[in-house]
Amino acid sequence: MKKNTVYIVAALFTGLLLGYFFFKGEPETHAHEESTTAGMEEVWTCSMHPQIRQPEPGSCPICGMDLILADNGGSGLSEDQFRMTENAMQLANVQTEVVGTAASDGQQMLLSGTIQENEETNTVQVAFFSGRIERLQVNFTGETVRKGTLLGRIYSPELVAAQQELLTASALKESQPQLYDAVKKKLKLWKLTESQIKKIEESGAVMENFPVYATVGGIVEEKLVSEGDYVKQGQPMFKIANLSSVWAVFDAYENQIASLKVGQLIEIRSQAIPNRSFRSKISFIDPMLNSSTRTVEVRTTLQNKDGIFKPGMFVEGQVSVDTGTKSETITIPSSAVLWTGERSVVYLKPNPQEPVFEMQEVQLGSKIGDRYEVIEGLSNGDEIVTNGTFTIDAAAQLKGKKSMMNKSGGKVMTGHEGHGAVISPVSNGSDNDNGFQREWDKLITVYLKLTEALVASDASRALASANTFKKEIANMDIGLIKNTADHDQWMGLIKELDAYVSEIAEKEDLKQQRKNFKPFSATLIEGVEKFGSENTLYSVYCPMADNNTGGYWLSLKDEVINPYFGSAMLNCGIVKKKHN
């Protein structure tokens, strides 16, 4: 018994001794781990709005989505590089392209323009004698007239007297042929024909209401007189447009002018005439620059015997340009470039396998079509962001990296430091012209019309609204933005909006329009957060949009009317945010 007791005591002593050696450092270890954990402060952010940064989990104050833990790991990253989550990239529709080189000769330049009347063939029908218009045979614009068409009848006391002179001179023409010839010449100056003069002589009667015939054929563009009007000799009565040939007039920007010359071939297309193209030559380049649009007018003449070209119709011209060199040239899409003053920046993706980015300044050359020549800053094989650039730039700013607004890097001070959410700095608009807010609200109104078209599943209406949005962007006066920070952010925002809406404007398929509506809406919501709105708006979210990846849109109503599915799933979604 005593022997067993000794064994038990020895075993307990041995166990205590081993436990002491194994676990004597545990309190210190725990203390160290707690200290380390306390030093690593968690930051929670929104995958859709990376400018939101909070010390604890919750919901995004902008869109209502659950916040996610921000990636604090910067392992392996250089000072100017930063990482984005795959979810954030997907929601922002970030797309990249590997830079390649192409022969600089024989590239295609795209020009936008409209069909206009050929001023060289337009005419004005005038009154050849004074009098009162007793009757008009042509009573509305758009009517087609041919040469010799009866336009109306005029009572002219002068012409009545001249006819009396003709009858008198005709009776005396054997004895006074010179008088007879002088009277006939006078009538011919009033555009009376030989047959009309002969008819007066043969009838022996004076015509009181004399007919007026068209001297040219064409379309009545403007009616300048009415029945009962008194007209003087030489007074315009009708403007007549001859549309047998028309002008295609394009706008060329300053950096495109050097690549264009008279006689250059241009291939023309129009959405109104699908599956057809028309070749012509540049006939005129305006020597004067339009100081408002910073463009020059480039013109070509098109034959229009069939009347397929209508004045006002939008057309696109494609010109093959020769830059004068056979060297290899790097070109990038215009959607990849952010501008701020004289600086042009793009975002590089150094590792194709990692969502890591960094800003790169570039020097651009001429613009050819929708691409820019890169003179300096990029190399063949570099991967750059071509879609979602503004979102990437916003993330760079918030992480204190080099960005469009912050050339040297460093944290952007928001005025919310030490408080919960940290939101990107934006002026409240007080420094900006009220005209800018009106212009911005116009864009929102057009966006809402586009949303209504998608709700109605009307692809043609959506196409028209997208084109209207593009025109409103082009007509905006960015000089109305007085605040420098707002100006820089606006330039990036409007560039993305233009790129996204262009994708919608180029698609006649409703499914493709809705796919591009997602990033378009996300960018516009960012704009509303930054620049506000005259009306109260609501951010609405559908989790099933875009193959169940989810999509947002803006609405004037606090209810769900789904543009991604229309009547098929009209009320699918949830109102996430109210924008006052």
PDB file of C-alpha atoms in Angstrom, residues 331-468:
ATOM      1  CA  THR A 331      -1.851  53.079 -78.123  1.00  0.00           C
ATOM      2  CA  ILE A 332      -4.355  52.836 -75.261  1.00  0.00           C
ATOM      3  CA  PRO A 333      -8.145  53.324 -75.042  1.00  0.00           C
ATOM      4  CA  SER A 334      -9.298  56.814 -74.105  1.00  0.00           C
ATOM      5  CA  SER A 335     -11.322  55.237 -71.269  1.00  0.00           C
ATOM      6  CA  ALA A 336      -8.045  54.324 -69.534  1.00  0.00           C
ATOM      7  CA  VAL A 337      -6.859  57.926 -69.161  1.00  0.00           C
ATOM      8  CA  LEU A 338      -7.612  60.347 -66.334  1.00  0.00           C
ATOM      9  CA  TRP A 339      -6.742  64.009 -66.867  1.00  0.00           C
ATOM     10  CA  THR A 340      -5.938  66.716 -64.367  1.00  0.00           C
ATOM     11  CA  GLY A 341      -4.560  69.870 -65.919  1.00  0.00           C
ATOM     12  CA  GLU A 342      -1.457  69.006 -67.920  1.00  0.00           C
ATOM     13  CA  ARG A 343      -1.084  65.581 -66.297  1.00  0.00           C
ATOM     14  CA  SER A 344      -2.478  62.391 -67.774  1.00  0.00           C
ATOM     15  CA  VAL A 345      -2.516  59.285 -65.609  1.00  0.00           C
ATOM     16  CA  VAL A 346      -3.399  55.616 -65.991  1.00  0.00           C
ATOM     17  CA  TYR A 347      -3.491  52.765 -63.493  1.00  0.00           C
ATOM     18  CA  LEU A 348      -1.152  49.804 -63.896  1.00  0.00           C
ATOM     19  CA  LYS A 349      -1.856  46.263 -62.723  1.00  0.00           C
ATOM     20  CA  PRO A 350       1.709  44.979 -62.139  1.00  0.00           C
ATOM     21  CA  ASN A 351       0.752  41.350 -61.460  1.00  0.00           C
ATOM     22  CA  PRO A 352      -1.943  39.785 -63.670  1.00  0.00           C
ATOM     23  CA  GLN A 353      -2.802  37.316 -60.869  1.00  0.00           C
ATOM     24  CA  GLU A 354      -3.237  39.898 -58.101  1.00  0.00           C
ATOM     25  CA  PRO A 355      -5.779  42.769 -57.698  1.00  0.00           C
ATOM     26  CA  VAL A 356      -2.946  45.225 -57.057  1.00  0.00           C
ATOM     27  CA  PHE A 357      -2.716  48.620 -58.767  1.00  0.00           C
ATOM     28  CA  GLU A 358      -0.532  51.708 -58.939  1.00  0.00           C
ATOM     29  CA  MET A 359      -0.783  55.054 -60.692  1.00  0.00           C
ATOM     30  CA  GLN A 360       1.434  55.865 -63.675  1.00  0.00           C
ATOM     31  CA  GLU A 361       1.807  59.248 -65.377  1.00  0.00           C
ATOM     32  CA  VAL A 362       1.910  59.128 -69.173  1.00  0.00           C
ATOM     33  CA  GLN A 363       2.626  61.542 -71.995  1.00  0.00           C
ATOM     34  CA  LEU A 364       0.051  61.286 -74.763  1.00  0.00           C
ATOM     35  CA  GLY A 365       0.341  62.014 -78.452  1.00  0.00           C
ATOM     36  CA  SER A 366      -2.437  62.348 -81.003  1.00  0.00           C
ATOM     37  CA  LYS A 367      -5.870  60.790 -80.619  1.00  0.00           C
ATOM     38  CA  ILE A 368      -6.872  58.363 -83.346  1.00  0.00           C
ATOM     39  CA  GLY A 369     -10.421  57.110 -83.079  1.00  0.00           C
ATOM     40  CA  ASP A 370     -11.088  56.183 -79.451  1.00  0.00           C
ATOM     41  CA  ARG A 371      -7.405  55.558 -78.648  1.00  0.00           C
ATOM     42  CA  TYR A 372      -4.428  57.726 -77.698  1.00  0.00           C
ATOM     43  CA  GLU A 373      -0.847  57.341 -78.799  1.00  0.00           C
ATOM     44  CA  VAL A 374       1.476  56.985 -75.786  1.00  0.00           C
ATOM     45  CA  ILE A 375       4.774  58.820 -76.190  1.00  0.00           C
ATOM     46  CA  GLU A 376       6.175  58.082 -72.743  1.00  0.00           C
ATOM     47  CA  GLY A 377       5.203  56.244 -69.563  1.00  0.00           C
ATOM     48  CA  LEU A 378       4.179  52.749 -70.726  1.00  0.00           C
ATOM     49  CA  SER A 379       5.947  49.760 -72.215  1.00  0.00           C
ATOM     50  CA  ASN A 380       4.777  46.918 -74.366  1.00  0.00           C
ATOM     51  CA  GLY A 381       3.213  44.242 -72.139  1.00  0.00           C
ATOM     52  CA  ASP A 382       2.050  46.574 -69.343  1.00  0.00           C
ATOM     53  CA  GLU A 383      -1.467  45.810 -68.089  1.00  0.00           C
ATOM     54  CA  ILE A 384      -3.634  48.894 -67.490  1.00  0.00           C
ATOM     55  CA  VAL A 385      -7.164  49.578 -66.218  1.00  0.00           C
ATOM     56  CA  THR A 386      -9.520  50.465 -69.084  1.00  0.00           C
ATOM     57  CA  ASN A 387     -12.841  50.407 -67.241  1.00  0.00           C
ATOM     58  CA  GLY A 388     -13.591  51.473 -63.674  1.00  0.00           C
ATOM     59  CA  THR A 389     -10.656  53.883 -63.620  1.00  0.00           C
ATOM     60  CA  PHE A 390     -12.444  56.445 -61.476  1.00  0.00           C
ATOM     61  CA  THR A 391     -13.231  53.852 -58.798  1.00  0.00           C
ATOM     62  CA  ILE A 392      -9.600  52.688 -58.761  1.00  0.00           C
ATOM     63  CA  ASP A 393      -8.456  56.304 -58.401  1.00  0.00           C
ATOM     64  CA  ALA A 394     -10.852  56.876 -55.489  1.00  0.00           C
ATOM     65  CA  ALA A 395      -9.433  53.810 -53.737  1.00  0.00           C
ATOM     66  CA  ALA A 396      -5.885  55.125 -54.277  1.00  0.00           C
ATOM     67  CA  GLN A 397      -6.797  58.467 -52.710  1.00  0.00           C
ATOM     68  CA  LEU A 398      -8.338  56.841 -49.642  1.00  0.00           C
ATOM     69  CA  LYS A 399      -5.338  54.562 -49.118  1.00  0.00           C
ATOM     70  CA  GLY A 400      -2.977  57.531 -49.277  1.00  0.00           C
ATOM     71  CA  LYS A 401      -1.337  56.397 -52.517  1.00  0.00           C
ATOM     72  CA  LYS A 402      -0.384  58.434 -55.563  1.00  0.00           C
ATOM     73  CA  SER A 403      -3.543  59.384 -57.436  1.00  0.00           C
ATOM     74  CA  MET A 404      -4.979  61.822 -59.937  1.00  0.00           C
ATOM     75  CA  MET A 405      -5.482  64.453 -57.212  1.00  0.00           C
ATOM     76  CA  ASN A 406      -2.474  63.563 -55.093  1.00  0.00           C
ATOM     77  CA  LYS A 407       0.710  63.323 -57.149  1.00  0.00           C
ATOM     78  CA  SER A 408       3.014  62.603 -54.205  1.00  0.00           C
ATOM     79  CA  GLY A 409       0.754  60.300 -52.197  1.00  0.00           C
ATOM     80  CA  GLY A 410      -0.184  60.611 -48.534  1.00  0.00           C
ATOM     81  CA  LYS A 411      -3.503  60.362 -46.744  1.00  0.00           C
ATOM     82  CA  VAL A 412      -6.272  62.624 -47.922  1.00  0.00           C
ATOM     83  CA  MET A 413      -7.692  64.601 -44.999  1.00  0.00           C
ATOM     84  CA  THR A 414     -11.464  64.318 -44.946  1.00  0.00           C
ATOM     85  CA  GLY A 415     -12.487  66.234 -41.852  1.00  0.00           C
ATOM     86  CA  HIS A 416     -13.916  63.016 -40.357  1.00  0.00           C
ATOM     87  CA  GLU A 417     -10.697  61.693 -38.835  1.00  0.00           C
ATOM     88  CA  GLY A 418     -11.326  60.222 -35.390  1.00  0.00           C
ATOM     89  CA  HIS A 419     -15.013  59.688 -36.100  1.00  0.00           C
ATOM     90  CA  GLY A 420     -16.758  56.599 -37.375  1.00  0.00           C
ATOM     91  CA  ALA A 421     -17.132  56.692 -41.146  1.00  0.00           C
ATOM     92  CA  VAL A 422     -14.507  58.322 -43.303  1.00  0.00           C
ATOM     93  CA  ILE A 423     -15.871  59.749 -46.532  1.00  0.00           C
ATOM     94  CA  SER A 424     -13.951  61.112 -49.494  1.00  0.00           C
ATOM     95  CA  PRO A 425     -13.631  64.922 -49.476  1.00  0.00           C
ATOM     96  CA  VAL A 426     -16.087  66.691 -51.715  1.00  0.00           C
ATOM     97  CA  SER A 427     -17.157  70.295 -51.780  1.00  0.00           C
ATOM     98  CA  ASN A 428     -20.820  70.886 -51.007  1.00  0.00           C
ATOM     99  CA  GLY A 429     -21.059  72.855 -54.215  1.00  0.00           C
ATOM    100  CA  SER A 430     -21.093  76.306 -52.603  1.00  0.00           C
ATOM    101  CA  ASP A 431     -17.933  77.258 -54.481  1.00  0.00           C
ATOM    102  CA  ASN A 432     -19.432  76.148 -57.777  1.00  0.00           C
ATOM    103  CA  ASP A 433     -21.691  78.065 -60.112  1.00  0.00           C
ATOM    104  CA  ASN A 434     -25.396  77.266 -59.641  1.00  0.00           C
ATOM    105  CA  GLY A 435     -25.411  76.615 -63.376  1.00  0.00           C
ATOM    106  CA  PHE A 436     -23.328  73.493 -62.779  1.00  0.00           C
ATOM    107  CA  GLN A 437     -25.953  72.056 -60.444  1.00  0.00           C
ATOM    108  CA  ARG A 438     -28.625  72.695 -63.056  1.00  0.00           C
ATOM    109  CA  GLU A 439     -26.524  70.952 -65.716  1.00  0.00           C
ATOM    110  CA  TRP A 440     -25.858  68.028 -63.380  1.00  0.00           C
ATOM    111  CA  ASP A 441     -29.583  67.700 -62.610  1.00  0.00           C
ATOM    112  CA  LYS A 442     -30.277  67.613 -66.363  1.00  0.00           C
ATOM    113  CA  LEU A 443     -28.032  64.541 -66.617  1.00  0.00           C
ATOM    114  CA  ILE A 444     -29.888  62.883 -63.745  1.00  0.00           C
ATOM    115  CA  THR A 445     -33.221  63.595 -65.467  1.00  0.00           C
ATOM    116  CA  VAL A 446     -32.027  61.925 -68.673  1.00  0.00           C
ATOM    117  CA  TYR A 447     -30.724  58.977 -66.626  1.00  0.00           C
ATOM    118  CA  LEU A 448     -34.177  58.560 -65.058  1.00  0.00           C
ATOM    119  CA  LYS A 449     -35.739  58.513 -68.541  1.00  0.00           C
ATOM    120  CA  LEU A 450     -33.286  55.781 -69.510  1.00  0.00           C
ATOM    121  CA  THR A 451     -34.318  53.848 -66.399  1.00  0.00           C
ATOM    122  CA  GLU A 452     -37.995  54.174 -67.373  1.00  0.00           C
ATOM    123  CA  ALA A 453     -37.200  52.848 -70.857  1.00  0.00           C
ATOM    124  CA  LEU A 454     -35.499  49.774 -69.383  1.00  0.00           C
ATOM    125  CA  VAL A 455     -38.420  49.223 -67.002  1.00  0.00           C
ATOM    126  CA  ALA A 456     -40.684  49.246 -70.067  1.00  0.00           C
ATOM    127  CA  SER A 457     -38.217  46.909 -71.873  1.00  0.00           C
ATOM    128  CA  ASP A 458     -38.112  49.462 -74.708  1.00  0.00           C
ATOM    129  CA  ALA A 459     -34.651  49.130 -76.289  1.00  0.00           C
ATOM    130  CA  SER A 460     -35.214  51.929 -78.822  1.00  0.00           C
ATOM    131  CA  ARG A 461     -36.210  54.413 -76.107  1.00  0.00           C
ATOM    132  CA  ALA A 462     -33.219  53.372 -74.028  1.00  0.00           C
ATOM    133  CA  LEU A 463     -30.967  53.910 -77.048  1.00  0.00           C
ATOM    134  CA  ALA A 464     -32.416  57.396 -77.599  1.00  0.00           C
ATOM    135  CA  SER A 465     -32.014  58.333 -73.912  1.00  0.00           C
ATOM    136  CA  ALA A 466     -28.403  57.117 -73.915  1.00  0.00           C
ATOM    137  CA  ASN A 467     -27.627  59.281 -76.947  1.00  0.00           C
ATOM    138  CA  THR A 468     -29.336  62.254 -75.277  1.00  0.00           C
TER     139      THR A 468
END
